[in-house]
Coordinates of C-alpha atoms in Angstrom, one line a residue:
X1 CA 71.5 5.0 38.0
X2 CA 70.4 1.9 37.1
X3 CA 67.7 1.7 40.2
X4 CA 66.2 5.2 38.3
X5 CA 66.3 3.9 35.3
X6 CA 64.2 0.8 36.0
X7 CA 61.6 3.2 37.9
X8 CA 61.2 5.2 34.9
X9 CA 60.9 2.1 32.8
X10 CA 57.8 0.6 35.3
X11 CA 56.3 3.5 35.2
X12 CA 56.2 4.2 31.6
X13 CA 55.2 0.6 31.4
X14 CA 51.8 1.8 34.1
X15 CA 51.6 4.4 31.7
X16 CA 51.5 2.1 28.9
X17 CA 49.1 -0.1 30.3
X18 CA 46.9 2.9 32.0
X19 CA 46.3 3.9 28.6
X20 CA 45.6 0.6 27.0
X21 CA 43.3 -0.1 29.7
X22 CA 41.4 3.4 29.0
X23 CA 41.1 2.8 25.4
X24 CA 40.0 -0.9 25.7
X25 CA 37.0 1.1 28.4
X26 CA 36.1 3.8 25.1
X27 CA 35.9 1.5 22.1
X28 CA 34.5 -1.5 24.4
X29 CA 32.4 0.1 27.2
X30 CA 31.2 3.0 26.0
X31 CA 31.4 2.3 22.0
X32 CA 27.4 2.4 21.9
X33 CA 27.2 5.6 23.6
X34 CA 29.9 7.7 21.3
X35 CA 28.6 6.3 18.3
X36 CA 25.1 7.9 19.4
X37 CA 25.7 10.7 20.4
X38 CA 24.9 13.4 18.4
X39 CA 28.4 15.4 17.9
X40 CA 29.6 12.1 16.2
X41 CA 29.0 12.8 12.5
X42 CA 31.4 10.2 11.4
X43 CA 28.7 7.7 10.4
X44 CA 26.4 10.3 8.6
X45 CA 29.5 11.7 6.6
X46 CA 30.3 8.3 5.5
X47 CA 26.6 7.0 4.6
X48 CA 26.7 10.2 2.2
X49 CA 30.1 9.6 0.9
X50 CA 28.9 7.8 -1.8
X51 CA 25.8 7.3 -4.3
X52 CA 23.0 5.5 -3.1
X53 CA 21.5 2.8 -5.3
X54 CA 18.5 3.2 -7.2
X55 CA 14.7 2.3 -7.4
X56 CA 14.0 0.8 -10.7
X57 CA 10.8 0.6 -12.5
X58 CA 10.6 -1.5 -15.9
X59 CA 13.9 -0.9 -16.8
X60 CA 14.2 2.5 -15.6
X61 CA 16.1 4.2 -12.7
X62 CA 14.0 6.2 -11.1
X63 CA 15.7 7.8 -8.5
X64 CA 19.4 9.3 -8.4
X65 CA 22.2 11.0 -6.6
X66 CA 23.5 14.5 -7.0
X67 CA 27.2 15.3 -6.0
X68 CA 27.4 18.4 -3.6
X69 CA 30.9 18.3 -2.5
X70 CA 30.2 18.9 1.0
X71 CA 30.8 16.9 4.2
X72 CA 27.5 14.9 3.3
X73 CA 27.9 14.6 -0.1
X74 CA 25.9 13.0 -2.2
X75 CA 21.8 14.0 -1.7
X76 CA 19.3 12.5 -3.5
X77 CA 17.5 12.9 -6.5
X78 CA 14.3 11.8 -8.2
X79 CA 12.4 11.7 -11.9
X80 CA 8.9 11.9 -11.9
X81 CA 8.7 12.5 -8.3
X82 CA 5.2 13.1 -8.0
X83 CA 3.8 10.2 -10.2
X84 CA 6.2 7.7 -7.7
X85 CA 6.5 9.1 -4.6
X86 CA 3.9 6.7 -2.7
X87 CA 6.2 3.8 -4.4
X88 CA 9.9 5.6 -3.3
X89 CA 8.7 7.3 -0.3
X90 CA 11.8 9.8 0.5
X91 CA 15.2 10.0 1.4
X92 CA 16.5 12.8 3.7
X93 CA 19.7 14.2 4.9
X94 CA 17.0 15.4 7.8
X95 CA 14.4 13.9 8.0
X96 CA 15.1 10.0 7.4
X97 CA 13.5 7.5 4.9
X98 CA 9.9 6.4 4.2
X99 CA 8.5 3.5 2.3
X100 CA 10.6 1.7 0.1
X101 CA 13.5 4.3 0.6
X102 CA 12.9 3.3 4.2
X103 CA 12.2 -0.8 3.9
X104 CA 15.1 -0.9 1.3
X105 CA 17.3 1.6 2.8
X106 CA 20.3 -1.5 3.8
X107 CA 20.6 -2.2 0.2
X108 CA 20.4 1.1 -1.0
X109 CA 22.6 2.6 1.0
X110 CA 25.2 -0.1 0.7
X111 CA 25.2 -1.0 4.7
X112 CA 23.5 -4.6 3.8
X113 CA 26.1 -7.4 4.7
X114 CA 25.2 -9.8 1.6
X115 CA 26.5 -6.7 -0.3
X116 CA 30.2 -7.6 1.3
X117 CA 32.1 -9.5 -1.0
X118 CA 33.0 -11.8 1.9
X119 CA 32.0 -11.8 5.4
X120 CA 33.3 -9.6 8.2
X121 CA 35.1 -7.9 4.5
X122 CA 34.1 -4.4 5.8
X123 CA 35.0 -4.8 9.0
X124 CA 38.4 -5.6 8.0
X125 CA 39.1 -3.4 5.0
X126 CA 37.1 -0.2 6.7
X127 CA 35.4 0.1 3.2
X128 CA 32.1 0.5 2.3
X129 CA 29.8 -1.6 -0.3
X130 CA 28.5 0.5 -2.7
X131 CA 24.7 0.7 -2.9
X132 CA 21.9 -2.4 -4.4
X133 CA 19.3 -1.7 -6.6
X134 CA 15.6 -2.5 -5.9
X135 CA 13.5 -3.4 -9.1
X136 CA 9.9 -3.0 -8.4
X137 CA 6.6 -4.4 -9.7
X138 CA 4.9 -0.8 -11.0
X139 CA 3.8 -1.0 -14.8
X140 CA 5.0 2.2 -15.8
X141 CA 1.5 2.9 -18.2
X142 CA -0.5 2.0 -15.7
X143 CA 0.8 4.0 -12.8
X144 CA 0.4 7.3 -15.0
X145 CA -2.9 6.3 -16.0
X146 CA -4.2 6.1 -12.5
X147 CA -2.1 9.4 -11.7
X148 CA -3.6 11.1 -14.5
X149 CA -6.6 9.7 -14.4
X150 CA -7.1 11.7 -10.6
X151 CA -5.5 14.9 -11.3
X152 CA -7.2 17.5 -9.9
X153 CA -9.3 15.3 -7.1
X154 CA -8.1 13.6 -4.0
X155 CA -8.0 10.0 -4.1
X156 CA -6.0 6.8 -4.4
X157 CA -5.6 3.8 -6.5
X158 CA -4.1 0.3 -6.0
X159 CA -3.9 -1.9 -9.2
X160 CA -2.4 -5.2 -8.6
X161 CA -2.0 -9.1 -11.1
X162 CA -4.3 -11.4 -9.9
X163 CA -2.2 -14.5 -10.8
X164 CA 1.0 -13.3 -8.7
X165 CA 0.2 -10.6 -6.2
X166 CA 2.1 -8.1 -8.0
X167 CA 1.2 -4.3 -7.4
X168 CA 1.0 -2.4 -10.9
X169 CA 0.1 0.5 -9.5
X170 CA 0.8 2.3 -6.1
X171 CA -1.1 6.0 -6.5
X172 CA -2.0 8.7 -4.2
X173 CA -3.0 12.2 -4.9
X174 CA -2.2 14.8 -4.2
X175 CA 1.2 14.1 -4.2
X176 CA 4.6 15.4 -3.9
X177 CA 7.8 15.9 -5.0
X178 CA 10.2 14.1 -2.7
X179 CA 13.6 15.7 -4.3
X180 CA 13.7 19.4 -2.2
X181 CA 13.3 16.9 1.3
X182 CA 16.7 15.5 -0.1
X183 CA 19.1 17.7 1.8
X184 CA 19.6 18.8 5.0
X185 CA 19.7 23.0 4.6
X186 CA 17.1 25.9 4.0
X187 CA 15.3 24.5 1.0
X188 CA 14.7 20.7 2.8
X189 CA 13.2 22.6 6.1
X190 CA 10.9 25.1 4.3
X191 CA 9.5 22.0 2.0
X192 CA 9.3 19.8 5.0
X193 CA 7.3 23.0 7.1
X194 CA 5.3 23.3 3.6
X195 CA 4.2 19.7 3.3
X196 CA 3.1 19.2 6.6
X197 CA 1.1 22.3 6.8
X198 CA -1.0 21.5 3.7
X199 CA -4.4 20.3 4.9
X200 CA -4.4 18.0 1.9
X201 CA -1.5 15.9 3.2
X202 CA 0.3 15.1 0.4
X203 CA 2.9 12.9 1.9
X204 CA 0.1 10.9 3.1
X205 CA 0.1 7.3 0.6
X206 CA -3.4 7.1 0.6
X207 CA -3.4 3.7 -1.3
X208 CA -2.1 1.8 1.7
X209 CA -1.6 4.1 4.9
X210 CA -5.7 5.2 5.1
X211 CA -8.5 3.3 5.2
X212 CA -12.1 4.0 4.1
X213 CA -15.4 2.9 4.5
X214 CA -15.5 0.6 1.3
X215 CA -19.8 1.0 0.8
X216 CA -21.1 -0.9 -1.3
X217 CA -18.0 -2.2 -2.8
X218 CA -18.1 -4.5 0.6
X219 CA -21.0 -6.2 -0.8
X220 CA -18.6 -8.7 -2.5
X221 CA -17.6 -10.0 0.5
X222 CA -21.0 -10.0 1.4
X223 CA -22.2 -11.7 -1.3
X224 CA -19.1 -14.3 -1.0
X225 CA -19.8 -15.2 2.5
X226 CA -23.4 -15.5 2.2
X227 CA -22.9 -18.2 -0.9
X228 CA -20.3 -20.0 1.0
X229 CA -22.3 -20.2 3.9
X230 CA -25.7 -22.1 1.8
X231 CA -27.9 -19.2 2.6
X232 CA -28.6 -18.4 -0.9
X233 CA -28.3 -21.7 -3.2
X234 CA -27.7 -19.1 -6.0
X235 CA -28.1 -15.8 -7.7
X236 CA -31.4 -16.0 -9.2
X237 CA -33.3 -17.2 -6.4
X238 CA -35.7 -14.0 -4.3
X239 CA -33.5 -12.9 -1.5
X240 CA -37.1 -12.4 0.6
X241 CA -35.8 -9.1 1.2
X242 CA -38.4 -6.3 2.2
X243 CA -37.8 -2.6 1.4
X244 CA -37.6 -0.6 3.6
X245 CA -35.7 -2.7 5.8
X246 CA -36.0 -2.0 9.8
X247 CA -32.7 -2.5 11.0
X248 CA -33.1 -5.4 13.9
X249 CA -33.6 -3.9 17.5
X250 CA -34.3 -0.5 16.0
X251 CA -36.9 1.7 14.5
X252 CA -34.8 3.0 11.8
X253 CA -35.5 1.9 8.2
X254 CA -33.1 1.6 5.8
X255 CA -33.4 2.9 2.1
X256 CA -32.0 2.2 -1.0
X257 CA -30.8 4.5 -4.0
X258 CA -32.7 2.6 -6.1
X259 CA -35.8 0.6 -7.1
X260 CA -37.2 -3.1 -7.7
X261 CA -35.2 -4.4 -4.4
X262 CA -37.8 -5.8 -2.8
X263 CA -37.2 -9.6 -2.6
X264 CA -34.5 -9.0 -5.1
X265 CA -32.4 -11.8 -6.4
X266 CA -28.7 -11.7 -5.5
X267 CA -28.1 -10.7 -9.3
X268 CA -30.3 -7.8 -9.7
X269 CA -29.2 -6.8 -6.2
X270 CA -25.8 -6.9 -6.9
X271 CA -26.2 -4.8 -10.5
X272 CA -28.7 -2.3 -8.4
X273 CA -26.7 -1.8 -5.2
X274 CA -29.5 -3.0 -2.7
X275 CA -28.7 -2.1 0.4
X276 CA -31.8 -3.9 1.7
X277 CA -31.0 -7.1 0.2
X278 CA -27.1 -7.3 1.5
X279 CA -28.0 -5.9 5.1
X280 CA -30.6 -8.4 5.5
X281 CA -28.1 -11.1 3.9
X282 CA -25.7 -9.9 6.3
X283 CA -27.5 -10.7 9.6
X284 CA -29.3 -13.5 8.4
X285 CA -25.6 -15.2 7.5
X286 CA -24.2 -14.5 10.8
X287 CA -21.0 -12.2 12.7
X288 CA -18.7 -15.1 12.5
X289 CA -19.4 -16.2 9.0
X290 CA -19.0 -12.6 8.1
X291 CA -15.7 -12.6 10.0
X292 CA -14.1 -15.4 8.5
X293 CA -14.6 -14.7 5.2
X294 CA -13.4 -10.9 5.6
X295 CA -10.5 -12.2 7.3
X296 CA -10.1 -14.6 4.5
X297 CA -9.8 -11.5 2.3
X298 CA -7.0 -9.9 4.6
X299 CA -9.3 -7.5 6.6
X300 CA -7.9 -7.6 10.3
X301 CA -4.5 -8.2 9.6
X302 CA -2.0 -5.8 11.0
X303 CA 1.1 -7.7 9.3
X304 CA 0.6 -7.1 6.2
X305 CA 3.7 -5.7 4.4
X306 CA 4.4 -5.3 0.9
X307 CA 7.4 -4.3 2.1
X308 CA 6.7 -1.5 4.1
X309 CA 3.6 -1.1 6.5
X310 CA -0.2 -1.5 5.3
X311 CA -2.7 -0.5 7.3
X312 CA -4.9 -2.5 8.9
X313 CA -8.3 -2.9 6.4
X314 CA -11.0 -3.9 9.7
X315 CA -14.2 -5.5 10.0
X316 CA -15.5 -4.9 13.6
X317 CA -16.8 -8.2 15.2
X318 CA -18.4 -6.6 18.4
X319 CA -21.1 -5.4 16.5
X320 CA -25.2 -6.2 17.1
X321 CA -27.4 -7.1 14.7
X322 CA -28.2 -3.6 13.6
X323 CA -24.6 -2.7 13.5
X324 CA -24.0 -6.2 11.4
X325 CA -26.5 -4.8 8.6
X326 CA -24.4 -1.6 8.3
X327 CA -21.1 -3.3 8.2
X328 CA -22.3 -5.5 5.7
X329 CA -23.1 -3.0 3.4
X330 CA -19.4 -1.1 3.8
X331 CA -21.0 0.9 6.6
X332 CA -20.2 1.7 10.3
X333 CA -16.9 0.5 11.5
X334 CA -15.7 -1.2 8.2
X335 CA -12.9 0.5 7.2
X336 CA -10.7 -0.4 3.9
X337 CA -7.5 0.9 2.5
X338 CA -7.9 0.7 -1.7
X339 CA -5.2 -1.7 -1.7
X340 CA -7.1 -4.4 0.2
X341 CA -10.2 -3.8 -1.9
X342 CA -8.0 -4.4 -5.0
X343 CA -7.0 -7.7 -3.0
X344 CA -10.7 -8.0 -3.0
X345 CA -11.5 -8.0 -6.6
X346 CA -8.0 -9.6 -7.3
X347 CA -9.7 -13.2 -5.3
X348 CA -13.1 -13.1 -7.4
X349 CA -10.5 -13.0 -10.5
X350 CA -8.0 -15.6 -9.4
X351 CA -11.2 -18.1 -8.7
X352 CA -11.2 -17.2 -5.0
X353 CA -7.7 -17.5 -4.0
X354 CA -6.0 -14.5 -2.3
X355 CA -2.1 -13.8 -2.9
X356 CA -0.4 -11.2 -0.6
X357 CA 0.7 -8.3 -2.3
X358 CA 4.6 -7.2 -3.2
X359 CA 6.2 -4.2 -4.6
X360 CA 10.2 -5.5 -5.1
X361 CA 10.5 -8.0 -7.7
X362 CA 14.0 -8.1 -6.7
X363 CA 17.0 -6.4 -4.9
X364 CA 20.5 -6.3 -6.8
X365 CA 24.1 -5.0 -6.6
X366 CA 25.7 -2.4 -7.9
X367 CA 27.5 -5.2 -10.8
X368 CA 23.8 -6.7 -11.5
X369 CA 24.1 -9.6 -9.5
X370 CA 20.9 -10.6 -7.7
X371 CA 20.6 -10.5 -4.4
X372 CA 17.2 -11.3 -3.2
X373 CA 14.0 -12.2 -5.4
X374 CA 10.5 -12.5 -4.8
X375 CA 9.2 -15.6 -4.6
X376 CA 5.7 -17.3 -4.7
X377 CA 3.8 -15.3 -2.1
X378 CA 1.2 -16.8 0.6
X379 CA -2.1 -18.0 -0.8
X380 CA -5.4 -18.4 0.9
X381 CA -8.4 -18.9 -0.4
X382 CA -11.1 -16.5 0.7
X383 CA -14.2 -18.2 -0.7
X384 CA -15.0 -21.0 -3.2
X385 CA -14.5 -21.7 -6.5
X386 CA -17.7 -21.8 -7.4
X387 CA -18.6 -19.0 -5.1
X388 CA -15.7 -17.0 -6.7
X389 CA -17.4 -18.1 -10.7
X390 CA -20.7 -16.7 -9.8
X391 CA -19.2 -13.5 -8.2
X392 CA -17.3 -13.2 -11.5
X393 CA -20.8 -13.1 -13.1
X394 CA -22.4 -11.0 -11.2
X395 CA -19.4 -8.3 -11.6
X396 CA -19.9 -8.5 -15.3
X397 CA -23.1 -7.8 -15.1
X398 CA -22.8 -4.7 -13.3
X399 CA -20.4 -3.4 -16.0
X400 CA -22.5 -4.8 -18.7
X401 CA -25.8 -3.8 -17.3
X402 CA -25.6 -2.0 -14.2
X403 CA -23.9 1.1 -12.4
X404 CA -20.5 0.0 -14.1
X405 CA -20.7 0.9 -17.9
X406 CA -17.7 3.2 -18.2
X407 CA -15.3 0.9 -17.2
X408 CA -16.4 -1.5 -20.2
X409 CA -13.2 -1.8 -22.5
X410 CA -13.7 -2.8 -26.3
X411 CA -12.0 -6.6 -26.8
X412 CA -12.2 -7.2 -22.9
X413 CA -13.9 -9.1 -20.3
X414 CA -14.4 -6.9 -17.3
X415 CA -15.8 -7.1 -13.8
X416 CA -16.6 -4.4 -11.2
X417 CA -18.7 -3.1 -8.4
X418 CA -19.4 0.5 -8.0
X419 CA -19.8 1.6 -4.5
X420 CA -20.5 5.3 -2.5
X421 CA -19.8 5.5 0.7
X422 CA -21.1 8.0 3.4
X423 CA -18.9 9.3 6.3
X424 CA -18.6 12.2 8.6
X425 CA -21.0 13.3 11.3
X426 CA -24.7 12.2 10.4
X427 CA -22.5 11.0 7.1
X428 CA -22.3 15.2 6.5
X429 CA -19.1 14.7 4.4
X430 CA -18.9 14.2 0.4
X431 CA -19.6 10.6 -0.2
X432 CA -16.6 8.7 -1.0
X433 CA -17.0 7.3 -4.9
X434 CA -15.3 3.5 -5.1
X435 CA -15.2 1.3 -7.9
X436 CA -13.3 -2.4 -7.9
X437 CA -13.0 -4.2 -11.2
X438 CA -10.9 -6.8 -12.8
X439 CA -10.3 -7.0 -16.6
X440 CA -8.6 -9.8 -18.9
X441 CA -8.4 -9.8 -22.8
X442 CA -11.2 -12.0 -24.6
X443 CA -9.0 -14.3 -25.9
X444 CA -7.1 -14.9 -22.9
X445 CA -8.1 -17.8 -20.0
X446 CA -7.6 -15.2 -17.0
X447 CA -7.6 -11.6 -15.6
X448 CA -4.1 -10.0 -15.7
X449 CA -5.1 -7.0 -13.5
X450 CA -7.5 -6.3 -10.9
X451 CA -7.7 -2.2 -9.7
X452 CA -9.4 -0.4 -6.9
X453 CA -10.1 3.4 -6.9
X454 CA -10.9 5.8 -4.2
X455 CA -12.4 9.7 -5.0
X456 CA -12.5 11.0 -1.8
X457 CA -13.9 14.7 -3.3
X458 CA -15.7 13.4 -6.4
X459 CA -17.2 16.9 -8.8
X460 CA -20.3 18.1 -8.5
X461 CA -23.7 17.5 -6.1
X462 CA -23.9 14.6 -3.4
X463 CA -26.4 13.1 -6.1
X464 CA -24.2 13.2 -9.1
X465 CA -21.3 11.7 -7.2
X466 CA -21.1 7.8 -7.9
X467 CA -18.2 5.3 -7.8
X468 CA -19.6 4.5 -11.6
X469 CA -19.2 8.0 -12.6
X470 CA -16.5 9.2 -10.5
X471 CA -14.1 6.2 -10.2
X472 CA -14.8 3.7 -12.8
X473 CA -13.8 5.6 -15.9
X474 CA -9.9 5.5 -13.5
X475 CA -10.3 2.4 -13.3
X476 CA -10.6 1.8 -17.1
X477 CA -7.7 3.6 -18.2
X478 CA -5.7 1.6 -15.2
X479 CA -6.8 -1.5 -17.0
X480 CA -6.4 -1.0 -20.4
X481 CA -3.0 0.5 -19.7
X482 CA -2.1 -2.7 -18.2
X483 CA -4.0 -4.7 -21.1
X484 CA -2.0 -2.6 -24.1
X485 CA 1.3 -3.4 -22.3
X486 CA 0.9 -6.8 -22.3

């Protein structure tokens, strides 16, 4: 009896040990594998089990969470969801996260381990941290201004503080509302299907996902590399510039919009537009010049983040000399999101220095407590002070004299550069209408906001569109909403 007894015992003890073995093979072995597979809703259950944290801006939530009571429970919400969706981005049930909902998605959601109380904590206790907040950089006033300011048209506009890097603004239009993506039944499929069959693409952040041929907004780099370089000893001195000018190696002469550019100085160039004067300026100072001073500006980077993705603003470098003339007047393969030409006009205001761009001031938890902050970003300097002083002048002029007027602002000091820019086959499509400017109160020592704005279908005739008609007046109520808030 005994013998049986042991046999029983040795083999409940395999058993035992079979079974131990088995389960050591599931959660160690193939852990990865269950976890991924698709039938294993246990993670997505419990990332919606609770409310995610919130995108702030000036004090103000503006996003939320709305309790379902089903299995993923908590979807989100968002106020003013059109004026900040190219800030937010979305958060779906379905479809994922974009932008900062994407970037920021550890804190928000609560999975970040700084939110732990203590390390390994969760691991331990099987609980969850409850969602961080992100605080962002957007001025409020000057977000809606640039929003209202392109109701109606297509377009985008990047606004951003000179002095720091921060972004005031983030806006593209049209927009969307992110909230009806939120879920994961009927109404998140039919706005998803809706959204991506608009040919406007509305859930496409124009400010800092497409780029543009900048026109003759590009002149300021232009201008900046050719005063670096020593091949104009200043901006009153004839440019020798003939007009028409025969692009080198070619038979094709280019024109200009306007008259009195031949042998322009740089100023009245600059106020006029000549495209003579700054094609001619741009071969005569050389590719590589050219190159290093774009580059200086952040053209041809493909890192930069501000937290999520930019894309890359480019300046082709493979170019001839005929190719070099149109580049250098915002033409042929120059391409430019409106964020890096607000980066642009940010470096003539900030006496030539370029800070990289951010959107989180800083992240926090659920109590309040800080959990990351931005720092002092990277700094480069993209041209010389003194370079950087007279393209300061020359910008006033053009809103003080030139193409620029309706961006002037009563009790301010403001700087721009209009710029239209052809595209399309045989440049068939409606000119693009740019304007970059940079204001600052008279009684103040520097610029507190520098703006770029795109108008990709500017009203009215190819003649009567015009960065100074179309975009600057955008860019004025951008600036003096940032100017009043101060």
């Amino acid at each position: 009896m005994t013998r049986h007894i042991r046999h029983a015992a040795l083999f409940c003890a395999l058993l035992l040990v079979a079974l131990l073995v088995n389960a050591a093979r599931v959660q160690v072995l193939h852990a990865e594998d269950y976890e991924a597979n698709p039938a294993n809703r246990r993670a997505t259950i419990t990332r919606y089990q609770q409310p995610r944290g919130d995108i702030w801006v000036d004090g103000r939530p503006v996003t939320g969470s709305r309790d379902t009571g089903e299995h993923l429970r908590y979807e989100r919400t968002y106020s003013d969801g059109p004026l900040y969706a190219p800030v937010t981005g979305f958060a779906s049930q379905e479809y994922g996260t974009t932008l900062l909902e994407a970037t920021e998605d550890a804190v928000l959601s609560g999975a970040a381990p700084v939110l732990q109380p203590l390390p390994l904590w969760n691991e331990f206790t099987r609980s969850h941290s409850a969602g961080g907040d992100v605080l962002t950089t957007i001025d409020p006033r000057a977000q809606r201004a640039a929003y209202e300011g392109l109701r109606g048209r297509k377009g985008a506009v990047a606004a951003v503080e000179p002095s720091t890097g921060r972004i005031l603004a983030l806006v593209s239009v049209p927009s969307y509302d992110p909230e009806p993506l939120s879920g994961n039944g009927r109404t998140a499929r039919e706005a998803w299907a809706r959204l991506n069959a608009d040919p406007d693409r509305p859930m496409l952040n124009r400010a800092v996902q497409r780029t543009y041929p900048p026109g003759s907004t590009f002149k300021v780099v232009t201008a900046a590399a050719a005063l670096d370089a020593g091949v104009l000893k200043g901006v009153d001195e004839p440019t020798r510039s003939p007009d028409p000018y025969l692009l080198p190696g070619t038979t094709t002469r280019l024109v200009n919009g306007t008259d009195r550019c031949r042998n322009a100085t740089l100023r009245d160039a600059f106020v006029r537009s000549c495209n003579t004067v700054f094609a001619q300026l741009g071969v005569v100072t050389g590719v590589e010049r050219l190159r290093r001073t774009a580059e200086s500006f952040g053209f041809n980077d493909a890192d930069l983040r501000v937290p999520f993705p930019v894309a890359p603003s480019t300046f082709d470098t493979t170019v001839d000399a005929a190719q070099l003339a149109l580049s250098s007047i915002g033409q042929y393969n120059t391409r430019a999101t409106p964020l890096q030409m607000a980066m642009v006009a940010a470096a003539v205001a900030s006496g030539g220095q370029v800070r990289e761009p951010y959107l989180v001031e800083r992240t926090t938890r659920a109590s309040g407590g800080t959990v990351s902050a931005a720092g002092s970003g990277a700094v480069r300097r993209a041209m010389l002070p003194a370079t950087a002083s007279r393209l300061r002048e020359l910008m006033r002029g053009v809103v003080e004299d030139g193409t620029g007027g309706k961006a002037a602002i009563e009790g301010a000091v403001v700087g721009g550069k209009t710029g239209t820019a052809q595209h399309g086959l045989g440049n068939s499509g409606m000119p693009y209408a740019w304007f970059i400017s940079w204001a600052q109160r008279e009684d103040e020592l520097e610029p507190k906001v520098a703006v770029a704005v795109v108008v990709e279908d500017g009203e009215g005739s190819r003649r009567e569109i015009s960065g100074g008609g179309t975009a600057a007046p955008v860019a004025r109520a951008v600036m003096e909403a940032v100017l009043r808030s101060e």
